[in-house]
GROMACS .gro file of C-alpha atoms in nm:
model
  389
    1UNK     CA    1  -0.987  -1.972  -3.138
    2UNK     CA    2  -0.866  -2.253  -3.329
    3UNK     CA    3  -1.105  -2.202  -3.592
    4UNK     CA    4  -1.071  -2.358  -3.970
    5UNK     CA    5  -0.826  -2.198  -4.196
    6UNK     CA    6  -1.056  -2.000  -4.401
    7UNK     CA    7  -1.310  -1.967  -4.182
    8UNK     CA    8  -1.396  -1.597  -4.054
    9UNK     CA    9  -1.570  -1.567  -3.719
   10UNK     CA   10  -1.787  -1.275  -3.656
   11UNK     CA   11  -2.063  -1.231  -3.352
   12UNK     CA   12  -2.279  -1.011  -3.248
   13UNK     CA   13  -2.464  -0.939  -2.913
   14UNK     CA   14  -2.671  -0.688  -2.784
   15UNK     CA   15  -2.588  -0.529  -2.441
   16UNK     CA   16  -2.795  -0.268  -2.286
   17UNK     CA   17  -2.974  -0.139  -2.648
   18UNK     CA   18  -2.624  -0.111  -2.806
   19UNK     CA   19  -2.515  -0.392  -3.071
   20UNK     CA   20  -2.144  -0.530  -3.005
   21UNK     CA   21  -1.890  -0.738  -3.201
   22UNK     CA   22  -1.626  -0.961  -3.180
   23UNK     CA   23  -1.476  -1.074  -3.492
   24UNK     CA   24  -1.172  -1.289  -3.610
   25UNK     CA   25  -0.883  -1.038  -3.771
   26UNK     CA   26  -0.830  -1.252  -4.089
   27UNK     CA   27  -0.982  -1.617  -4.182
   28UNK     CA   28  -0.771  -1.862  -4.021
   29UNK     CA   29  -0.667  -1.642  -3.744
   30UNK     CA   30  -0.695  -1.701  -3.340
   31UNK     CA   31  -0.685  -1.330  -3.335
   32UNK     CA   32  -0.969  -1.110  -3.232
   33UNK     CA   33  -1.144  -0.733  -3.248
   34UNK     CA   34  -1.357  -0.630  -3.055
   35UNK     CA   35  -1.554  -0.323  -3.079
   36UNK     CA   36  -1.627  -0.032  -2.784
   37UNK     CA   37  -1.833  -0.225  -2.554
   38UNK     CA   38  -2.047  -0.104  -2.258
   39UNK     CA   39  -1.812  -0.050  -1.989
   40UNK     CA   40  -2.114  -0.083  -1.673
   41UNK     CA   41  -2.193  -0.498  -1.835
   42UNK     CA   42  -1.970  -0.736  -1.669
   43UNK     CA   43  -1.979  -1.072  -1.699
   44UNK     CA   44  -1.874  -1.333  -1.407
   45UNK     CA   45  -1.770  -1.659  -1.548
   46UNK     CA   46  -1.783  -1.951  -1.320
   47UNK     CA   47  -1.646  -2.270  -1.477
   48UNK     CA   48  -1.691  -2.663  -1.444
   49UNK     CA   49  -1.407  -2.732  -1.249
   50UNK     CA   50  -1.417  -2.511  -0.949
   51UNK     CA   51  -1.148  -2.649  -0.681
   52UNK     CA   52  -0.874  -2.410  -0.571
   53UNK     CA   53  -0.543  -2.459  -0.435
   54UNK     CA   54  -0.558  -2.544  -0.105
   55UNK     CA   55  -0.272  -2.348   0.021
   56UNK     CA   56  -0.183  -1.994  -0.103
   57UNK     CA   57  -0.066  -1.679  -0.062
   58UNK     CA   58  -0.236  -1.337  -0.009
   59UNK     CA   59  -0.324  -1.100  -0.309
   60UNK     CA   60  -0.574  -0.868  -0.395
   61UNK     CA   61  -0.963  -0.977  -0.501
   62UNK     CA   62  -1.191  -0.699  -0.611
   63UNK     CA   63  -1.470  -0.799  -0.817
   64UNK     CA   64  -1.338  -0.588  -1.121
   65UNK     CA   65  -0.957  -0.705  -1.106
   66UNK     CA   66  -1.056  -1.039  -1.069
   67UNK     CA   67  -1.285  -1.047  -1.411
   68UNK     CA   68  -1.056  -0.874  -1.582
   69UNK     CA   69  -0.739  -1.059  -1.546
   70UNK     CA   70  -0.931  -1.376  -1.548
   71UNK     CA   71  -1.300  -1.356  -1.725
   72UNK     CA   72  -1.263  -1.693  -1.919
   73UNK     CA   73  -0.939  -1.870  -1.948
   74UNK     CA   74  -0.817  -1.941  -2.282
   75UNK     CA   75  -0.804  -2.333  -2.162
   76UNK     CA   76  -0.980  -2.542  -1.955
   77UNK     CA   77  -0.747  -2.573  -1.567
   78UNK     CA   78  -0.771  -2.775  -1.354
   79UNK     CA   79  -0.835  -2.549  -1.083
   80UNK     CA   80  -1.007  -2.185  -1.023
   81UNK     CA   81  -0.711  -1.919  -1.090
   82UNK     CA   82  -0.683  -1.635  -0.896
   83UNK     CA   83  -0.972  -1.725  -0.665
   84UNK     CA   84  -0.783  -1.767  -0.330
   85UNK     CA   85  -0.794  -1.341  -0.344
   86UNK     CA   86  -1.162  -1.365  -0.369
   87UNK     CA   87  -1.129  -1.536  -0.018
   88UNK     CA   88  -0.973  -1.247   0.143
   89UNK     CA   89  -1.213  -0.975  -0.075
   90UNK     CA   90  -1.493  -1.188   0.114
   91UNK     CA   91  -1.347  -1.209   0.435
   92UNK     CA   92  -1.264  -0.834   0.497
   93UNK     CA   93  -1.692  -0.818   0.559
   94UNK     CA   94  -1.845  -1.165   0.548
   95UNK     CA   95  -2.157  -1.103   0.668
   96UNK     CA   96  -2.337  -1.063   0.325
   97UNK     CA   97  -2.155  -1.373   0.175
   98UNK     CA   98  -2.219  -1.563   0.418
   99UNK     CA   99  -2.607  -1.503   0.440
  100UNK     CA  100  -2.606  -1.561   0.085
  101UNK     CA  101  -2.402  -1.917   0.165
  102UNK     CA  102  -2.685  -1.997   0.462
  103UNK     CA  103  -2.939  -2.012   0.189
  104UNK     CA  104  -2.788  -2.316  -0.004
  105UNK     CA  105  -2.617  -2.496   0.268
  106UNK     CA  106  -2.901  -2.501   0.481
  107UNK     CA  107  -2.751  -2.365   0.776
  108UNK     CA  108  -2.492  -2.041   0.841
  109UNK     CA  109  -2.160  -2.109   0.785
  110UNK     CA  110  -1.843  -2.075   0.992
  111UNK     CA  111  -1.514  -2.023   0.824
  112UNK     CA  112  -1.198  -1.835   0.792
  113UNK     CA  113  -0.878  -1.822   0.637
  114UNK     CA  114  -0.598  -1.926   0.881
  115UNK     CA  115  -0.189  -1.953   0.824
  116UNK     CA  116   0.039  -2.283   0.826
  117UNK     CA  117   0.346  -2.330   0.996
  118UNK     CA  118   0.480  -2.262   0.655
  119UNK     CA  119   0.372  -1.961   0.586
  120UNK     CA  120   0.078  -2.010   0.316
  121UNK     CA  121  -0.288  -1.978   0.416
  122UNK     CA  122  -0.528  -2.189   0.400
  123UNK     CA  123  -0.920  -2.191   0.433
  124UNK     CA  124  -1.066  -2.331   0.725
  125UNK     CA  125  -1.422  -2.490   0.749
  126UNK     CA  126  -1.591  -2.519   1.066
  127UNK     CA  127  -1.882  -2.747   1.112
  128UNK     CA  128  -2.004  -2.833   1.476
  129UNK     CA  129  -1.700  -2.974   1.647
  130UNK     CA  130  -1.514  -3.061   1.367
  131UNK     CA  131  -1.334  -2.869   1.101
  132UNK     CA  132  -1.189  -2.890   0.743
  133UNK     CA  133  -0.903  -2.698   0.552
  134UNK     CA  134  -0.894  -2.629   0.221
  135UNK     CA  135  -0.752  -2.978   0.118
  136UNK     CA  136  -0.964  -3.229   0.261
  137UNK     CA  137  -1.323  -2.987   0.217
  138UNK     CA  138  -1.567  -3.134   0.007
  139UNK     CA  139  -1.585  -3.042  -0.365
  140UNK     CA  140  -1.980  -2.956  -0.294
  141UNK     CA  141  -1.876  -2.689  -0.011
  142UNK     CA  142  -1.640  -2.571  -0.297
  143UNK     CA  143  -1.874  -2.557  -0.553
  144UNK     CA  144  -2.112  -2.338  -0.355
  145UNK     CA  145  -1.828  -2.106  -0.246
  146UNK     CA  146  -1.707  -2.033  -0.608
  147UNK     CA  147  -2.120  -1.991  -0.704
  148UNK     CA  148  -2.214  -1.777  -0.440
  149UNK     CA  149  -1.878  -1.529  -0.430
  150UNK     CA  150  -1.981  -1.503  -0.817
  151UNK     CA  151  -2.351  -1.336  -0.682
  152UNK     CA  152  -2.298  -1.183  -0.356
  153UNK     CA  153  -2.105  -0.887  -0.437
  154UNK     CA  154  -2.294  -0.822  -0.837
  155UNK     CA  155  -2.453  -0.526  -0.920
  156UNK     CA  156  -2.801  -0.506  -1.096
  157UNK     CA  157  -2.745  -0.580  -1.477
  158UNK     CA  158  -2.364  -0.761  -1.451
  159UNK     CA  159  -2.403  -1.118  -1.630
  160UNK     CA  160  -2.316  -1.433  -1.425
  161UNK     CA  161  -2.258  -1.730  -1.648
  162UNK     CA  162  -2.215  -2.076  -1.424
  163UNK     CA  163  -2.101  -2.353  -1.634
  164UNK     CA  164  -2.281  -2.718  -1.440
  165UNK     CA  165  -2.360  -2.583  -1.098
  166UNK     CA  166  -2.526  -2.908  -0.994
  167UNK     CA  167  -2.163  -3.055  -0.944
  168UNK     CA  168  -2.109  -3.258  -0.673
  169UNK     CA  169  -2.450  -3.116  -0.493
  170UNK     CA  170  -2.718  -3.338  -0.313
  171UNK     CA  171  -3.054  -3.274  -0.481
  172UNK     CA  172  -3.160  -3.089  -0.196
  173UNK     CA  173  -2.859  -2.856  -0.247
  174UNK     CA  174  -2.891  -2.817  -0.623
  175UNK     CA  175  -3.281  -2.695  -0.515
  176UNK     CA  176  -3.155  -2.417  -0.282
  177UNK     CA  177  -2.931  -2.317  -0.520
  178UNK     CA  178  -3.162  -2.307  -0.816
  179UNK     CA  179  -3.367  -2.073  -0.594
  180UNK     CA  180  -3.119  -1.823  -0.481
  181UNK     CA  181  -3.013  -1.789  -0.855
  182UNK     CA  182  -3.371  -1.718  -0.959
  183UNK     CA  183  -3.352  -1.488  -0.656
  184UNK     CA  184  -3.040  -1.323  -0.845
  185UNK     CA  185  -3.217  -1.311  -1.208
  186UNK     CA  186  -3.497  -1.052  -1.085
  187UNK     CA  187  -3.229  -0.799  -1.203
  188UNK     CA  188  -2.919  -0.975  -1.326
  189UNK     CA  189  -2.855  -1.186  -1.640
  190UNK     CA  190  -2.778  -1.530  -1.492
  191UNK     CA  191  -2.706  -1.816  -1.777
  192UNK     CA  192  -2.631  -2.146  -1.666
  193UNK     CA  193  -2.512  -2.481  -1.866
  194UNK     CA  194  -2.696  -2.802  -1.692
  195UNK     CA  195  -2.773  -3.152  -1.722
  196UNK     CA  196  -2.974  -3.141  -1.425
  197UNK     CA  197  -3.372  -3.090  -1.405
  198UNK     CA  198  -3.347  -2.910  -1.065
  199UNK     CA  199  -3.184  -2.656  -1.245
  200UNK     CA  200  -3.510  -2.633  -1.516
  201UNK     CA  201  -3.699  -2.317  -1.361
  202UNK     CA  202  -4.020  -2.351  -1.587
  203UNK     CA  203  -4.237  -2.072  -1.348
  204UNK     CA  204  -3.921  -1.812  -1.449
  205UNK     CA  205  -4.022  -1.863  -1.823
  206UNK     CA  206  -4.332  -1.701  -1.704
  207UNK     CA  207  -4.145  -1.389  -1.621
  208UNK     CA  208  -3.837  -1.372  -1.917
  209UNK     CA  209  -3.654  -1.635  -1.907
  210UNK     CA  210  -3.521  -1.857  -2.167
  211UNK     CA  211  -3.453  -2.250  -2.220
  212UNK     CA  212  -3.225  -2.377  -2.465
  213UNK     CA  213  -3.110  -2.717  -2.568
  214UNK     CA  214  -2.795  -2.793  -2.755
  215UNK     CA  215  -2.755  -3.083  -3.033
  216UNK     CA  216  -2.468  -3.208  -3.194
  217UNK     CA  217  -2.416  -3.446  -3.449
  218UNK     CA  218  -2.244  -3.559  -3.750
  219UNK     CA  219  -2.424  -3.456  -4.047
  220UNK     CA  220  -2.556  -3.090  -3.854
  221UNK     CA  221  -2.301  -3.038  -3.609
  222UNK     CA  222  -2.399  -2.809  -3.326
  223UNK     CA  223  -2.725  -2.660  -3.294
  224UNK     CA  224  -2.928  -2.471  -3.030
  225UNK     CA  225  -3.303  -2.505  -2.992
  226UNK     CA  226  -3.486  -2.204  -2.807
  227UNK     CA  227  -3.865  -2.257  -2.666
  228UNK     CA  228  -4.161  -2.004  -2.841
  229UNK     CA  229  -4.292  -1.798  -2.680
  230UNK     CA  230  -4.600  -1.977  -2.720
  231UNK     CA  231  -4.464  -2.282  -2.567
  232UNK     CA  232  -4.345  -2.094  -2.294
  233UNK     CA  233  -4.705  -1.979  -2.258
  234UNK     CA  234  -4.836  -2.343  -2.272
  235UNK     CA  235  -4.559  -2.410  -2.032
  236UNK     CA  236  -4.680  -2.178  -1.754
  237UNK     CA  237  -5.078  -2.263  -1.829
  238UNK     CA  238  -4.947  -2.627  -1.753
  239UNK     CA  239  -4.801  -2.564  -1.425
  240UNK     CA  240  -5.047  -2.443  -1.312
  241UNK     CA  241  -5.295  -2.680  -1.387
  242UNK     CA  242  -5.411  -2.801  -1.042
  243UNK     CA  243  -5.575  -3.123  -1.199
  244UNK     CA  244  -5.246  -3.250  -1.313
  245UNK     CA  245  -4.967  -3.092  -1.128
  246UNK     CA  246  -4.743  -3.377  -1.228
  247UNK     CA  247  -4.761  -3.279  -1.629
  248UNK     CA  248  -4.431  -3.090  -1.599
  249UNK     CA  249  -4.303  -3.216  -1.252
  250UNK     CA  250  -3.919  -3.332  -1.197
  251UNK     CA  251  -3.971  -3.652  -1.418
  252UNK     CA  252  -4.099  -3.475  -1.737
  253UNK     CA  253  -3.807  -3.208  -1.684
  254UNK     CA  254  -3.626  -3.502  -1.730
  255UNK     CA  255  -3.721  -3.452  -2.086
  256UNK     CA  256  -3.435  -3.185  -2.127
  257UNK     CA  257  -3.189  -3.419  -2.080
  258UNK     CA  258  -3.295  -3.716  -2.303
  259UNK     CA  259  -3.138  -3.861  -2.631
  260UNK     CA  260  -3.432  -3.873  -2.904
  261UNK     CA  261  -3.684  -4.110  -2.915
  262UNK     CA  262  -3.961  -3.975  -2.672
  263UNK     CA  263  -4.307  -4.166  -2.627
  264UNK     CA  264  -4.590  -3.948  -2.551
  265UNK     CA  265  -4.933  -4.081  -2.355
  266UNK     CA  266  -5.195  -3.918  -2.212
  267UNK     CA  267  -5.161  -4.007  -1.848
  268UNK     CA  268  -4.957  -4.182  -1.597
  269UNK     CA  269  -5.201  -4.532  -1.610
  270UNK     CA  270  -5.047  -4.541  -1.978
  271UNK     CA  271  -4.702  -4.442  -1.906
  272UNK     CA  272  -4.748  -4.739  -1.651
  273UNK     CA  273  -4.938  -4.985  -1.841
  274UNK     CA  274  -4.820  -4.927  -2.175
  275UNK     CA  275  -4.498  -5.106  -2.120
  276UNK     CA  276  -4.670  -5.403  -1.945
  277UNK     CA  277  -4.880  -5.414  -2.301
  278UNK     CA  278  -4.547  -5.425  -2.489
  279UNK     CA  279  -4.385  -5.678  -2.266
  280UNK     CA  280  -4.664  -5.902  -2.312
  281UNK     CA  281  -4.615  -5.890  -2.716
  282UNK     CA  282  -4.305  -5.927  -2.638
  283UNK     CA  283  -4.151  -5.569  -2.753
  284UNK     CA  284  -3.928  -5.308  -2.599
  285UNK     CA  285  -3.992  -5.027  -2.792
  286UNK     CA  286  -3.711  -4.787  -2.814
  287UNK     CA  287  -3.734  -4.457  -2.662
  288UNK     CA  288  -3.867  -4.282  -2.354
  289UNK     CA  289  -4.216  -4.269  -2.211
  290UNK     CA  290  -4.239  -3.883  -2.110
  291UNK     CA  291  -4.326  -3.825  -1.760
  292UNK     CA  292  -4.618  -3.936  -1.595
  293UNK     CA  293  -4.831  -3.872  -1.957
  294UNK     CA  294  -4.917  -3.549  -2.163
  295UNK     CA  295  -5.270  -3.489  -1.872
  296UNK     CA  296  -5.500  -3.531  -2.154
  297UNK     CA  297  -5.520  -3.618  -2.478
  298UNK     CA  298  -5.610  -3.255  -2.522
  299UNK     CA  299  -5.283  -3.118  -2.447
  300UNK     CA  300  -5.077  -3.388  -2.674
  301UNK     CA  301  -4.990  -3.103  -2.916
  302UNK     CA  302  -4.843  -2.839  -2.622
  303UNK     CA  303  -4.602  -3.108  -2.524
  304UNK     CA  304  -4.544  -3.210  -2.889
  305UNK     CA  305  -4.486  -2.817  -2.996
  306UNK     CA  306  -4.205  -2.789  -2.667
  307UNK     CA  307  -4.039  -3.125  -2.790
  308UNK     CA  308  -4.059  -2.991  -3.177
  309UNK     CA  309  -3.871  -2.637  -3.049
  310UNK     CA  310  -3.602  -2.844  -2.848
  311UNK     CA  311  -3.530  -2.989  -3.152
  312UNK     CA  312  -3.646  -3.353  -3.102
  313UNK     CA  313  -3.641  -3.573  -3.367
  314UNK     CA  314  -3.838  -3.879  -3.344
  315UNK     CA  315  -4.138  -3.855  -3.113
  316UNK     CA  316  -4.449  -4.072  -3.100
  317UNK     CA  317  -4.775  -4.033  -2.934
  318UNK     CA  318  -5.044  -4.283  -2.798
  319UNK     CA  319  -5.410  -4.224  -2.805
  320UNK     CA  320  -5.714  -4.395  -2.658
  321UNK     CA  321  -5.932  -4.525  -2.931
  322UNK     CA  322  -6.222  -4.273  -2.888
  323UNK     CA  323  -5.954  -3.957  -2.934
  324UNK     CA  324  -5.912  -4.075  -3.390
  325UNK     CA  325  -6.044  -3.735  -3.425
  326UNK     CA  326  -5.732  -3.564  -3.288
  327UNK     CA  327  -5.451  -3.771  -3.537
  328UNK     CA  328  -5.541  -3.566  -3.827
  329UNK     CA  329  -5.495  -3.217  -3.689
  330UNK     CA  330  -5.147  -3.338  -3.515
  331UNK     CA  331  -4.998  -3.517  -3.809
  332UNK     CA  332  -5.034  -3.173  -3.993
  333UNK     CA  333  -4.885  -2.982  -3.688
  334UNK     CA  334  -4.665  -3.191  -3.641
  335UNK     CA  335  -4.569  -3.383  -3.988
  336UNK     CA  336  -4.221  -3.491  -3.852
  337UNK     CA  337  -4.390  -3.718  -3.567
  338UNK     CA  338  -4.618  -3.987  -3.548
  339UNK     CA  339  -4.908  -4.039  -3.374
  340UNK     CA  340  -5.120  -4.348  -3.297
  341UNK     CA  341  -5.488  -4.457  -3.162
  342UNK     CA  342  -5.492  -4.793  -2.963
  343UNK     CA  343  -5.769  -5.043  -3.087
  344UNK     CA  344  -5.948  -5.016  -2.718
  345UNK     CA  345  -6.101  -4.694  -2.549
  346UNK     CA  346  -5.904  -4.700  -2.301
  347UNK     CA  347  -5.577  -4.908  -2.169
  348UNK     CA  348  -5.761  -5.069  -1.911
  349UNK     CA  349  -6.071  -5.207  -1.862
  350UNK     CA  350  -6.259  -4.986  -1.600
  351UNK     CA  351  -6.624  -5.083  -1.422
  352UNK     CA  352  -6.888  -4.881  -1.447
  353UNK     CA  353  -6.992  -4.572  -1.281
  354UNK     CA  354  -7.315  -4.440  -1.198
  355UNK     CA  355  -7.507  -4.424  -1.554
  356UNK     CA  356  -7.158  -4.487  -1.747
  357UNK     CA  357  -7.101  -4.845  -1.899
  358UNK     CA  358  -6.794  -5.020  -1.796
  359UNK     CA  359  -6.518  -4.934  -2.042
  360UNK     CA  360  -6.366  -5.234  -2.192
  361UNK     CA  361  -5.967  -5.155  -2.214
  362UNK     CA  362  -5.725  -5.331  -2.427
  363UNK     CA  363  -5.610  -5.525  -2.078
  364UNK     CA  364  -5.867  -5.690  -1.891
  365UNK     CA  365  -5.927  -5.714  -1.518
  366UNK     CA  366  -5.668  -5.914  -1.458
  367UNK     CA  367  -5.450  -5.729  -1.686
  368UNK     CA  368  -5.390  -5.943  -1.955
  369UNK     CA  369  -5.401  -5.808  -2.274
  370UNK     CA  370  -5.747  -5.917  -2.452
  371UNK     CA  371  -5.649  -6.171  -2.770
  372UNK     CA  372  -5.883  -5.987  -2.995
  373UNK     CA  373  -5.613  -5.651  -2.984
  374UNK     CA  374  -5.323  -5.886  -2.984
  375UNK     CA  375  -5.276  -5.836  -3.385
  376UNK     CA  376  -5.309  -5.477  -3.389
  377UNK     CA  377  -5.089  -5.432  -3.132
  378UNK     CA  378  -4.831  -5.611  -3.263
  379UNK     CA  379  -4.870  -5.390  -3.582
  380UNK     CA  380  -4.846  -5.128  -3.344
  381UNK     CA  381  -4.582  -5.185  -3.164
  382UNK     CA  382  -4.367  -5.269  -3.503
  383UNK     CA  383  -4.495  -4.929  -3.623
  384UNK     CA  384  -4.338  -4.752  -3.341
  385UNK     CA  385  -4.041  -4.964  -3.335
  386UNK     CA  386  -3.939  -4.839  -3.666
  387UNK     CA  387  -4.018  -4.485  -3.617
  388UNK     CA  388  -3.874  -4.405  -3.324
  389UNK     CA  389  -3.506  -4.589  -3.372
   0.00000   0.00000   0.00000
């Protein structure tokens, strides 16, 4: 819809072996074809804004009635149409639904749909001694409803699409919920739209999954950046990696979700320290330190390669002094980014151990950065500066 005069709109999908098209009728035109499609792939949409009218009247629900007449709305509403029959679908045998409910709210759920003195119904909430109707029940408990009564009565191989299920959830319910949908994807297409990192399921990569990330801007307009498949393989190989389990935890998913301008280190003293060393020249660089560090300077170029197939931008890395030998090799991998050594082996000065001399850092014991670095620091920092705005 509402595409340039002109401009003719054609797309093709594959569903079950078989290629499928949509395509505009004439440039200019709002009007679509479609060709025969397989009748056995369904797709459940689940939009943004998921309240419902809190009072209502009875009509039908089924699963295939309610996608048809109202797959996805040719404008954004303000509330779910048509879902109040899903309520009374559910409620005829609530026992599945409500298992499936159990497993993101933590506990099993007690509800039913009562009627008003006026005649409409209503839904009623129960929890402990207290209970809630439709109109004053939390947006969260509305949320889930609408998610789960999208999966509990799908067949293997239907398509669930769930535009920003982390709304209005607590971070323990957005976990949950991220695993029952994982749960859901052993044999179901389940895409989801997020700007949350609960909702980043790196181990699924391992078994098919896929991780986009959208860009939009002036000069390129929209564009969608897919992971390799040999970053997903770096991906799992890193989360697994019981000497630095943090590489990829919830900060560095974080990562997703960032404006460009990402700072790479190889561990979390740097990510820590690094900004102390700036402060003290002065400087706040621009940008974002990613996670807790790379977990070796080693593995600089697998986090540089998942950054490069996101489609960031600007992206810098910082290397101990002793690691010059690695700069080379990643500003030809990687000829879009830029990549520095600090003039110290390490960030911090550390004693020494056993038959190993103390390593002098570029901050001292008391953490002050030594005057003999201060200069190339400085040249440093303005390097970084100007790369990474």
């Amino acid at each position: 819809m509402r595409n340039i005069e002109g401009d003719y709109v054609a797309l093709g999908y594959v569903v079950n072996g078989k290629t499928e098209t949509v395509q505009t009728l004439r440039p200019g035109s709002s009007e679509a074809s479609r060709s025969s499609r397989d009748e056995r792939f369904e797709i459940f949409i689940v939009p943004s804004r998921r309240a419902f009218s809190p009072y209502f009247g009875k009509n039908n629900g089924q699963r295939a009635a309610y996608v048809n007449n109202y797959g996805l709305p040719p404008s954004r509403a303000s509330q779910l149409t048509g879902f109040e029959g899903r309520l009374f679908e559910i409620e005829k045998s609530p026992d599945v639904f409500n298992a499936e409910l159990a497993k993101v709210l933590g506990y099993m759920p007690q509800w039913s749909i009562d009627l008003s003195d006026q005649g409409t119904h209503y839904l009623k909430f129960v929890n402990g001694k207290h209970s809630h109707t439709s109109d004053g029940l939390g947006e969260g408990i509305v949320s889930i409803f609408a998610i789960v009564d999208a999966l509990y009565d799908s067949q293997p191989h239907n398509m669930v699409v769930i535009d920003e299920p982390e709304l209005s959830l607590h971070p323990s319910l957005q976990k949950r919920l991220a695993a029952l949908l994982a749960e859901y994807a052993r044999d179901r297409q389940i895409v989801i739209s997020t700007h949350s990192p609960y909702f980043v399921d790196l181990t699924a990569l391992a078994s098919g999954a896929h991780l986009m990330r959208v860009t939009s801007d002036e000069k390129s307009g929209t564009a969608v950046h897919e992971l390799s498949n040999k970053s997903k393989a770096d991906i799992s190989a890193l989360i697994n990696d019981i000497n630095n389990p943090h590489v990829l935890g919830i900060n560095a998913r974080e990562l997703f979700f960032q404006e460009d301008g990402i700072i790479l280190a190889e561990g979390q003293e740097d990510v820590v320290l690094y900004p102390e060393v700036f402060n003290q020249l002065g400087v706040s660089l621009p940008g974002t330190f990613f996670g807790w560090g790379v977990g070796g300077a080693d593995k600089m170029d697998k986090i540089a390669a998942i950054l490069e197939d996101l489609g960031f931008e600007k992206v810098a890395g910082i290397l101990d002094g002793d690691k010059t030998d690695l700069i080379e090799p990643l500003k030809k991998r990687f000829p879009k980014y830029h990549f520095v050594t600090i003039p110290a082996k390490d960030v911090r000065t550390k004693p020494a151990r056993g038959a190993s001399d103390q390593v002098e850092g570029l901050l001292d014991k008391k953490r002050n950065l030594r005057g003999e670095h201060i200069t190339r620091m400085k040249e440093i920092a303005q390097d970084l500066t100007q790369k990474l705005s």
